[in-house]
mmCIF file of C-alpha atoms and ligand atoms in Angstrom:
data_model
loop_
_atom_site.group_PDB
_atom_site.id
_atom_site.type_symbol
_atom_site.label_atom_id
_atom_site.label_comp_id
_atom_site.label_asym_id
_atom_site.label_seq_id
_atom_site.Cartn_x
_atom_site.Cartn_y
_atom_site.Cartn_z
ATOM 1 C CA UNK A 236 -0.061 0.027 0.119
ATOM 2 C CA UNK A 237 1.187 3.384 -0.775
ATOM 3 C CA UNK A 238 1.780 5.641 1.916
ATOM 4 C CA UNK A 239 0.158 8.859 1.544
ATOM 5 C CA UNK A 240 0.808 12.216 3.570
ATOM 6 C CA UNK A 241 -0.707 15.869 2.443
ATOM 7 C CA UNK A 242 -0.515 19.244 3.092
ATOM 8 C CA UNK A 243 -3.375 20.888 3.538
ATOM 9 C CA UNK A 244 -4.135 24.452 3.883
ATOM 10 C CA UNK A 245 -6.331 27.702 2.444
ATOM 11 C CA UNK A 246 -4.890 28.692 -0.284
ATOM 12 C CA UNK A 247 -2.618 25.685 -0.925
ATOM 13 C CA UNK A 248 -1.547 26.163 -4.400
ATOM 14 C CA UNK A 249 1.818 27.657 -3.670
ATOM 15 C CA UNK A 250 2.720 25.370 -1.439
ATOM 16 C CA UNK A 251 6.343 23.947 -2.119
ATOM 17 C CA UNK A 252 6.133 21.012 0.389
ATOM 18 C CA UNK A 253 4.961 18.676 -2.468
ATOM 19 C CA UNK A 254 8.012 18.952 -4.778
ATOM 20 C CA UNK A 255 10.434 19.017 -0.609
ATOM 21 C CA UNK A 256 8.429 15.513 0.280
ATOM 22 C CA UNK A 257 8.632 14.193 -3.187
ATOM 23 C CA UNK A 258 12.068 14.829 -3.753
ATOM 24 C CA UNK A 259 12.956 13.261 -0.803
ATOM 25 C CA UNK A 260 10.707 9.833 -1.761
ATOM 26 C CA UNK A 261 12.073 9.192 -5.060
ATOM 27 C CA UNK A 262 15.757 10.128 -3.585
ATOM 28 C CA UNK A 263 14.564 7.008 -0.772
ATOM 29 C CA UNK A 264 12.556 5.011 -3.477
ATOM 30 C CA UNK A 265 10.093 4.291 -1.244
ATOM 31 C CA UNK A 266 6.411 3.510 -2.128
ATOM 32 C CA UNK A 267 4.905 6.575 -0.822
ATOM 33 C CA UNK A 268 3.292 10.316 -2.389
ATOM 34 C CA UNK A 269 2.764 13.779 -0.692
ATOM 35 C CA UNK A 270 0.518 15.901 -2.326
ATOM 36 C CA UNK A 271 -1.094 19.415 -1.689
ATOM 37 C CA UNK A 272 -5.239 19.354 -0.780
ATOM 38 C CA UNK A 273 -7.247 22.409 -1.027
ATOM 39 C CA UNK A 274 -9.267 22.527 2.574
ATOM 40 C CA UNK A 275 -11.342 25.682 3.621
ATOM 41 C CA UNK A 276 -12.029 26.319 7.219
ATOM 42 C CA UNK A 277 -15.239 24.809 6.630
ATOM 43 C CA UNK A 278 -13.638 21.144 5.485
ATOM 44 C CA UNK A 279 -11.335 20.689 7.846
ATOM 45 C CA UNK A 280 -13.417 18.363 10.766
ATOM 46 C CA UNK A 281 -14.860 16.592 7.473
ATOM 47 C CA UNK A 282 -11.049 15.965 6.028
ATOM 48 C CA UNK A 283 -9.801 14.794 9.227
ATOM 49 C CA UNK A 284 -12.980 12.325 9.222
ATOM 50 C CA UNK A 285 -12.134 10.628 6.127
ATOM 51 C CA UNK A 286 -8.324 10.593 7.109
ATOM 52 C CA UNK A 287 -9.149 8.643 10.603
ATOM 53 C CA UNK A 288 -10.516 5.713 7.867
ATOM 54 C CA UNK A 289 -7.725 5.816 5.658
ATOM 55 C CA UNK A 290 -5.030 3.079 6.900
ATOM 56 C CA UNK A 291 -2.848 4.673 3.855
ATOM 57 C CA UNK A 292 -2.949 8.267 5.270
ATOM 58 C CA UNK A 293 0.345 8.648 7.388
ATOM 59 C CA UNK A 294 -0.564 12.301 8.159
ATOM 60 C CA UNK A 295 -0.546 15.738 6.647
ATOM 61 C CA UNK A 296 1.621 19.618 7.183
ATOM 62 C CA UNK A 297 -0.848 22.012 8.433
ATOM 63 C CA UNK A 298 -0.510 25.827 6.898
ATOM 64 C CA UNK A 299 -2.562 29.342 6.524
ATOM 65 C CA UNK A 300 -5.467 29.418 8.318
ATOM 66 C CA UNK A 301 -5.617 26.053 9.894
ATOM 67 C CA UNK A 302 -2.488 26.116 12.355
ATOM 68 C CA UNK A 303 -4.854 27.058 15.527
ATOM 69 C CA UNK A 304 -8.256 25.818 14.713
ATOM 70 C CA UNK A 305 -6.355 22.404 14.279
ATOM 71 C CA UNK A 306 -4.978 21.787 17.347
ATOM 72 C CA UNK A 307 -8.985 20.958 18.958
ATOM 73 C CA UNK A 308 -9.446 18.019 15.649
ATOM 74 C CA UNK A 309 -7.086 15.666 16.936
ATOM 75 C CA UNK A 310 -6.762 13.649 19.781
ATOM 76 C CA UNK A 311 -3.979 14.195 20.816
ATOM 77 C CA UNK A 312 -2.516 17.327 20.887
ATOM 78 C CA UNK A 313 0.734 16.653 23.213
ATOM 79 C CA UNK A 314 2.348 19.763 24.532
ATOM 80 C CA UNK A 315 1.330 21.968 21.502
ATOM 81 C CA UNK A 316 -1.281 23.287 22.578
ATOM 82 C CA UNK A 317 0.288 24.691 25.994
ATOM 83 C CA UNK A 318 3.343 25.526 24.724
ATOM 84 C CA UNK A 319 3.909 26.338 20.856
ATOM 85 C CA UNK A 320 0.019 27.004 20.050
ATOM 86 C CA UNK A 321 -0.130 26.734 16.730
ATOM 87 C CA UNK A 322 0.371 23.033 15.265
ATOM 88 C CA UNK A 323 2.168 22.296 11.742
ATOM 89 C CA UNK A 324 1.651 18.827 11.569
ATOM 90 C CA UNK A 325 -1.034 15.036 12.383
ATOM 91 C CA UNK A 326 0.333 12.237 12.616
ATOM 92 C CA UNK A 327 -2.706 9.327 11.811
ATOM 93 C CA UNK A 328 -1.739 6.086 14.474
ATOM 94 C CA UNK A 329 -2.231 2.996 13.202
ATOM 95 C CA UNK A 330 -5.845 2.708 15.029
ATOM 96 C CA UNK A 331 -7.080 5.591 13.257
ATOM 97 C CA UNK A 332 -6.253 8.499 16.106
ATOM 98 C CA UNK A 333 -4.471 11.754 15.071
ATOM 99 C CA UNK A 334 -1.667 13.185 17.311
ATOM 100 C CA UNK A 335 -0.444 16.727 16.244
ATOM 101 C CA UNK A 336 2.960 18.567 16.866
ATOM 102 C CA UNK A 337 4.668 21.489 15.945
ATOM 103 C CA UNK A 338 8.290 21.611 13.787
ATOM 104 C CA UNK A 339 8.476 24.614 13.160
ATOM 105 C CA UNK A 340 10.069 25.483 16.268
ATOM 106 C CA UNK A 341 12.903 22.994 15.711
ATOM 107 C CA UNK A 342 12.874 23.448 11.971
ATOM 108 C CA UNK A 343 13.688 27.244 12.337
ATOM 109 C CA UNK A 344 16.542 26.376 14.931
ATOM 110 C CA UNK A 345 18.580 24.358 13.358
ATOM 111 C CA UNK A 346 20.364 26.904 10.915
ATOM 112 C CA UNK A 347 20.957 29.008 13.985
ATOM 113 C CA UNK A 348 21.664 26.137 16.548
ATOM 114 C CA UNK A 349 25.777 26.536 16.509
ATOM 115 C CA UNK A 350 25.651 30.376 17.460
ATOM 116 C CA UNK A 351 25.819 31.441 21.336
ATOM 117 C CA UNK A 352 22.826 33.450 21.423
ATOM 118 C CA UNK A 353 21.437 32.974 25.284
ATOM 119 C CA UNK A 354 21.041 36.228 27.138
ATOM 120 C CA UNK A 355 21.875 38.424 23.352
ATOM 121 C CA UNK A 356 19.360 40.819 22.274
ATOM 122 C CA UNK A 357 16.984 39.769 19.578
ATOM 123 C CA UNK A 358 14.322 41.825 17.290
ATOM 124 C CA UNK A 359 11.176 39.945 16.425
ATOM 125 C CA UNK A 360 9.370 41.245 13.138
ATOM 126 C CA UNK A 361 5.592 40.092 13.766
ATOM 127 C CA UNK A 362 3.491 38.428 15.439
ATOM 128 C CA UNK A 363 1.495 35.647 13.714
ATOM 129 C CA UNK A 364 1.715 32.040 13.463
ATOM 130 C CA UNK A 365 5.244 31.622 12.691
ATOM 131 C CA UNK A 366 6.079 34.047 15.365
ATOM 132 C CA UNK A 367 4.641 31.984 17.860
ATOM 133 C CA UNK A 368 7.183 29.009 17.271
ATOM 134 C CA UNK A 369 9.667 30.728 16.701
ATOM 135 C CA UNK A 370 9.726 32.870 20.023
ATOM 136 C CA UNK A 371 9.121 29.496 21.637
ATOM 137 C CA UNK A 372 12.418 28.302 19.881
ATOM 138 C CA UNK A 373 14.393 31.080 21.161
ATOM 139 C CA UNK A 374 12.975 31.352 24.807
ATOM 140 C CA UNK A 375 14.490 27.550 24.549
ATOM 141 C CA UNK A 376 18.104 29.024 23.469
ATOM 142 C CA UNK A 377 17.706 31.397 26.564
ATOM 143 C CA UNK A 378 17.807 34.781 24.295
ATOM 144 C CA UNK A 379 17.025 38.144 25.520
ATOM 145 C CA UNK A 380 15.792 40.668 26.296
ATOM 146 C CA UNK A 381 13.045 40.092 23.068
ATOM 147 C CA UNK A 382 12.063 43.475 20.840
ATOM 148 C CA UNK A 383 8.910 42.448 19.004
ATOM 149 C CA UNK A 384 7.925 44.655 16.331
ATOM 150 C CA UNK A 385 4.568 44.282 15.094
ATOM 151 C CA UNK A 386 1.671 45.772 13.153
ATOM 152 C CA UNK A 387 -0.799 45.136 15.524
ATOM 153 C CA UNK A 388 1.406 45.792 19.105
ATOM 154 C CA UNK A 389 -1.253 43.936 21.607
ATOM 155 C CA UNK A 390 -0.590 40.480 19.603
ATOM 156 C CA UNK A 391 3.212 40.993 20.651
ATOM 157 C CA UNK A 392 2.948 41.744 24.201
ATOM 158 C CA UNK A 393 1.039 38.745 24.325
ATOM 159 C CA UNK A 394 3.437 36.107 22.820
ATOM 160 C CA UNK A 395 6.372 38.511 25.342
ATOM 161 C CA UNK A 396 4.326 36.751 27.806
ATOM 162 C CA UNK A 397 3.300 33.461 26.780
ATOM 163 C CA UNK A 398 6.835 32.476 26.512
ATOM 164 C CA UNK A 399 7.944 33.665 29.462
ATOM 165 C CA UNK A 400 10.417 36.655 27.430
ATOM 166 C CA UNK A 401 11.723 39.724 28.492
ATOM 167 C CA UNK A 402 12.075 42.499 26.437
ATOM 168 C CA UNK A 403 9.833 45.012 24.862
ATOM 169 C CA UNK A 404 6.846 45.851 21.693
ATOM 170 C CA UNK A 405 7.394 48.374 19.566
ATOM 171 C CA UNK A 406 5.301 49.393 16.023
ATOM 172 C CA UNK A 407 6.733 48.193 13.234
ATOM 173 C CA UNK A 408 9.648 50.412 12.027
ATOM 174 C CA UNK A 409 10.471 51.427 14.885
ATOM 175 C CA UNK A 410 14.593 51.886 15.096
ATOM 176 C CA UNK A 411 15.861 48.799 15.692
ATOM 177 C CA UNK A 412 18.353 48.127 18.850
ATOM 178 C CA UNK A 413 21.890 47.123 18.287
ATOM 179 C CA UNK A 414 20.639 43.048 18.783
ATOM 180 C CA UNK A 415 22.652 39.805 17.920
ATOM 181 C CA UNK A 416 19.812 38.356 15.551
ATOM 182 C CA UNK A 417 17.091 40.013 13.396
ATOM 183 C CA UNK A 418 14.194 37.667 12.651
ATOM 184 C CA UNK A 419 11.528 38.600 9.756
ATOM 185 C CA UNK A 420 8.755 36.311 10.940
ATOM 186 C CA UNK A 421 6.436 38.712 9.462
ATOM 187 C CA UNK A 422 4.653 38.109 5.479
ATOM 188 C CA UNK A 423 6.295 41.661 5.209
ATOM 189 C CA UNK A 424 8.675 41.063 1.873
ATOM 190 C CA UNK A 425 6.746 38.355 0.548
ATOM 191 C CA UNK A 426 5.740 38.488 -3.265
ATOM 192 C CA UNK A 427 2.657 40.385 -3.193
ATOM 193 C CA UNK A 428 3.565 42.565 0.370
ATOM 194 C CA UNK A 429 5.342 45.857 1.201
ATOM 195 C CA UNK A 430 8.800 45.284 1.787
ATOM 196 C CA UNK A 431 9.964 45.033 5.201
ATOM 197 C CA UNK A 432 11.817 48.581 5.308
ATOM 198 C CA UNK A 433 14.002 48.687 8.297
ATOM 199 C CA UNK A 434 17.046 50.467 8.907
ATOM 200 C CA UNK A 435 20.404 48.246 9.662
ATOM 201 C CA UNK A 436 22.761 50.277 10.582
ATOM 202 C CA UNK A 437 22.058 49.617 14.316
ATOM 203 C CA UNK A 438 23.161 45.998 14.439
ATOM 204 C CA UNK A 439 26.598 45.090 14.917
ATOM 205 C CA UNK A 440 28.889 43.721 12.602
ATOM 206 C CA UNK A 441 28.671 39.719 13.780
ATOM 207 C CA UNK A 442 24.861 40.542 13.787
ATOM 208 C CA UNK A 443 22.943 37.889 12.080
ATOM 209 C CA UNK A 444 19.663 38.234 9.876
ATOM 210 C CA UNK A 445 17.314 36.004 9.786
ATOM 211 C CA UNK A 446 13.733 36.391 7.142
ATOM 212 C CA UNK A 447 11.954 33.444 6.677
ATOM 213 C CA UNK A 448 10.174 34.657 3.824
ATOM 214 C CA UNK A 449 11.484 32.293 1.032
ATOM 215 C CA UNK A 450 9.302 34.058 -1.683
ATOM 216 C CA UNK A 451 11.263 35.703 -3.564
ATOM 217 C CA UNK A 452 14.423 33.731 -1.282
ATOM 218 C CA UNK A 453 16.229 37.502 -1.590
ATOM 219 C CA UNK A 454 13.804 39.650 0.122
ATOM 220 C CA UNK A 455 14.547 43.025 0.265
ATOM 221 C CA UNK A 456 15.881 42.549 3.711
ATOM 222 C CA UNK A 457 18.336 40.156 3.341
ATOM 223 C CA UNK A 458 19.461 41.762 0.205
ATOM 224 C CA UNK A 459 20.048 44.852 2.705
ATOM 225 C CA UNK A 460 21.693 43.218 4.504
ATOM 226 C CA UNK A 461 24.009 41.598 2.392
ATOM 227 C CA UNK A 462 24.737 45.108 1.066
ATOM 228 C CA UNK A 463 26.237 45.698 5.263
ATOM 229 C CA UNK A 464 28.124 42.492 4.889
ATOM 230 C CA UNK A 465 25.948 40.925 7.442
ATOM 231 C CA UNK A 466 25.839 36.919 7.876
ATOM 232 C CA UNK A 467 22.427 35.760 6.837
ATOM 233 C CA UNK A 468 20.231 32.862 6.906
ATOM 234 C CA UNK A 469 16.984 32.616 4.120
ATOM 235 C CA UNK A 470 14.116 31.310 4.350
ATOM 236 C CA UNK A 471 14.452 28.143 3.041
ATOM 237 C CA UNK A 472 16.385 27.027 5.160
ATOM 238 C CA UNK A 473 13.060 27.184 7.790
ATOM 239 C CA UNK A 474 11.428 25.701 5.080
ATOM 240 C CA UNK A 475 13.288 22.489 4.470
ATOM 241 C CA UNK A 476 14.498 21.549 8.436
ATOM 242 C CA UNK A 477 10.540 21.993 8.979
ATOM 243 C CA UNK A 478 9.761 19.440 6.491
ATOM 244 C CA UNK A 479 12.727 17.354 6.741
ATOM 245 C CA UNK A 480 11.283 16.215 10.627
ATOM 246 C CA UNK A 481 7.691 15.720 9.142
ATOM 247 C CA UNK A 482 9.257 13.352 6.312
ATOM 248 C CA UNK A 483 10.742 11.217 9.007
ATOM 249 C CA UNK A 484 7.338 11.456 11.791
ATOM 250 C CA UNK A 485 5.309 9.919 8.345
ATOM 251 C CA UNK A 486 7.159 7.469 6.613
ATOM 252 C CA UNK A 487 9.636 6.610 8.913
ATOM 253 C CA UNK A 488 12.814 7.184 6.922
ATOM 254 C CA UNK A 489 15.137 10.453 7.931
ATOM 255 C CA UNK A 490 14.896 12.104 4.240
ATOM 256 C CA UNK A 491 18.654 12.850 2.476
ATOM 257 C CA UNK A 492 19.831 16.249 3.977
ATOM 258 C CA UNK A 493 23.332 15.378 2.106
ATOM 259 C CA UNK A 494 20.953 16.125 -0.915
ATOM 260 C CA UNK A 495 19.881 20.342 -0.119
ATOM 261 C CA UNK A 496 21.599 21.660 -2.570
ATOM 262 C CA UNK A 497 19.961 20.100 -5.040
ATOM 263 C CA UNK A 498 16.760 20.221 -3.404
ATOM 264 C CA UNK A 499 17.339 24.245 -3.075
ATOM 265 C CA UNK A 500 17.946 24.620 -7.099
ATOM 266 C CA UNK A 501 15.079 22.639 -7.621
ATOM 267 C CA UNK A 502 13.052 24.769 -5.771
ATOM 268 C CA UNK A 503 14.404 27.541 -7.152
ATOM 269 C CA UNK A 504 14.103 26.582 -10.513
HETATM 270 P P1 NAP B 26 0.494 34.802 9.885
HETATM 271 O O1 NAP B 26 -0.028 34.131 10.712
HETATM 272 O O2 NAP B 26 -1.170 35.635 8.952
HETATM 273 O O3 NAP B 26 0.718 36.405 10.219
HETATM 274 C C1 NAP B 26 1.225 37.179 9.730
HETATM 275 C C2 NAP B 26 2.231 37.902 10.454
HETATM 276 O O4 NAP B 26 2.600 39.207 9.101
HETATM 277 C C3 NAP B 26 1.286 39.345 11.405
HETATM 278 O O5 NAP B 26 2.811 39.309 12.102
HETATM 279 C C4 NAP B 26 1.620 40.178 10.333
HETATM 280 O O6 NAP B 26 0.554 41.506 11.714
HETATM 281 C C5 NAP B 26 1.996 40.442 9.621
HETATM 282 N N1 NAP B 26 1.452 41.251 8.296
HETATM 283 C C6 NAP B 26 1.072 40.557 7.245
HETATM 284 N N2 NAP B 26 0.028 41.544 6.383
HETATM 285 C C7 NAP B 26 0.943 42.614 6.673
HETATM 286 C C8 NAP B 26 1.072 43.640 6.561
HETATM 287 N N3 NAP B 26 0.479 44.378 4.931
HETATM 288 N N4 NAP B 26 1.675 45.061 7.200
HETATM 289 C C9 NAP B 26 2.343 44.668 7.967
HETATM 290 N N5 NAP B 26 2.506 43.310 9.043
HETATM 291 C C10 NAP B 26 1.691 42.412 7.673
HETATM 292 O O7 NAP B 26 1.575 33.745 8.931
HETATM 293 P P2 NAP B 26 2.243 33.085 9.051
HETATM 294 O O8 NAP B 26 2.393 31.801 9.465
HETATM 295 O O9 NAP B 26 3.253 33.692 10.911
HETATM 296 O O10 NAP B 26 3.441 33.236 8.331
HETATM 297 C C11 NAP B 26 4.336 34.786 8.120
HETATM 298 C C12 NAP B 26 5.944 34.352 6.866
HETATM 299 O O11 NAP B 26 6.207 33.273 7.118
HETATM 300 C C13 NAP B 26 4.787 34.263 5.329
HETATM 301 O O12 NAP B 26 5.508 34.915 4.467
HETATM 302 C C14 NAP B 26 5.267 32.868 5.395
HETATM 303 O O13 NAP B 26 5.013 32.029 4.241
HETATM 304 C C15 NAP B 26 6.232 32.468 6.118
HETATM 305 N N6 NAP B 26 6.703 31.517 6.672
HETATM 306 C C16 NAP B 26 7.779 30.354 6.505
HETATM 307 C C17 NAP B 26 8.555 29.588 6.671
HETATM 308 C C18 NAP B 26 9.124 28.855 6.722
HETATM 309 O O14 NAP B 26 9.522 27.575 7.007
HETATM 310 N N7 NAP B 26 10.246 29.522 5.882
HETATM 311 C C19 NAP B 26 7.080 28.533 7.922
HETATM 312 C C20 NAP B 26 6.253 29.148 7.956
HETATM 313 C C21 NAP B 26 6.194 30.793 7.666
HETATM 314 P P3 NAP B 26 -0.317 41.379 12.321
HETATM 315 O O15 NAP B 26 -0.393 40.641 13.655
HETATM 316 O O16 NAP B 26 -0.274 42.760 12.664
HETATM 317 O O17 NAP B 26 -1.942 40.656 11.139
#
């Protein structure tokens, strides 16, 4: 029986997840498929009811706008509801029950794992679903203080409190403090959205600029960081990292990460 996993969202046509998972399925030669399913909010309950009955369905990734709603639909949300507060992966157990987890936090943290950020100042732009996973990961790394800039400042304050982070909330576009890490976790800079317009001059020479937006890959923020000679991490690193963790949960095999360069070329083609 061919194992099946999916990514669900609304809209979903733009998703790069099928390309990533199929690349690994092909590389490993396993009998599996991964596809995108358009599931609107009103169809979410019926989607999971049907999935419970399918023994070939191993699970799904969950994207906009379902990362919060799905937590109420799985049998076992694990620690996710009380910790990160957003779910991006659902797995089907043999008995048809569903468990949920989040691979975004670890996918975000992997590219910065070798940097000592404990006690260092960090700026995060955005306070949406992705920011939940990112602030959770940053809290575990012991960073601080954290400045959150968001269009809706209240959401930023809620996130700092949720993850027990010391810091402050500033309006979008406020001057940056001299942070060791700047993360764009907002939609700004994404194709079709306004660019994230920040003056990077206050950042020290060894600051890292991390943009989780991956379309385009070189966002205006990353271009500005390159112009200043700052080190950067692009959005494909997190995208591939979170997918790799989900792939292993779905199919029980580790993806061939030594093929990441090939995979990036395909994603950019
Ligand atoms: P989300 O929950 O909808 O949050 C969007 C965030 O962007 C919020 O902070 C929102 O501010 C802000 N925003 C949106 N439009 C804006 C505008 N016109 N002006 C100012 N602020 C604006 O989305 P998400 O899931 O967090 O995703 C955010 C971005 O990260 C997207 O580009 C997504 O593709 C990317 N992403 C990448 C990965 C990866 O693996 N690389 C994973 C997840 C997401 P308000 O709170 O004020 O609405």
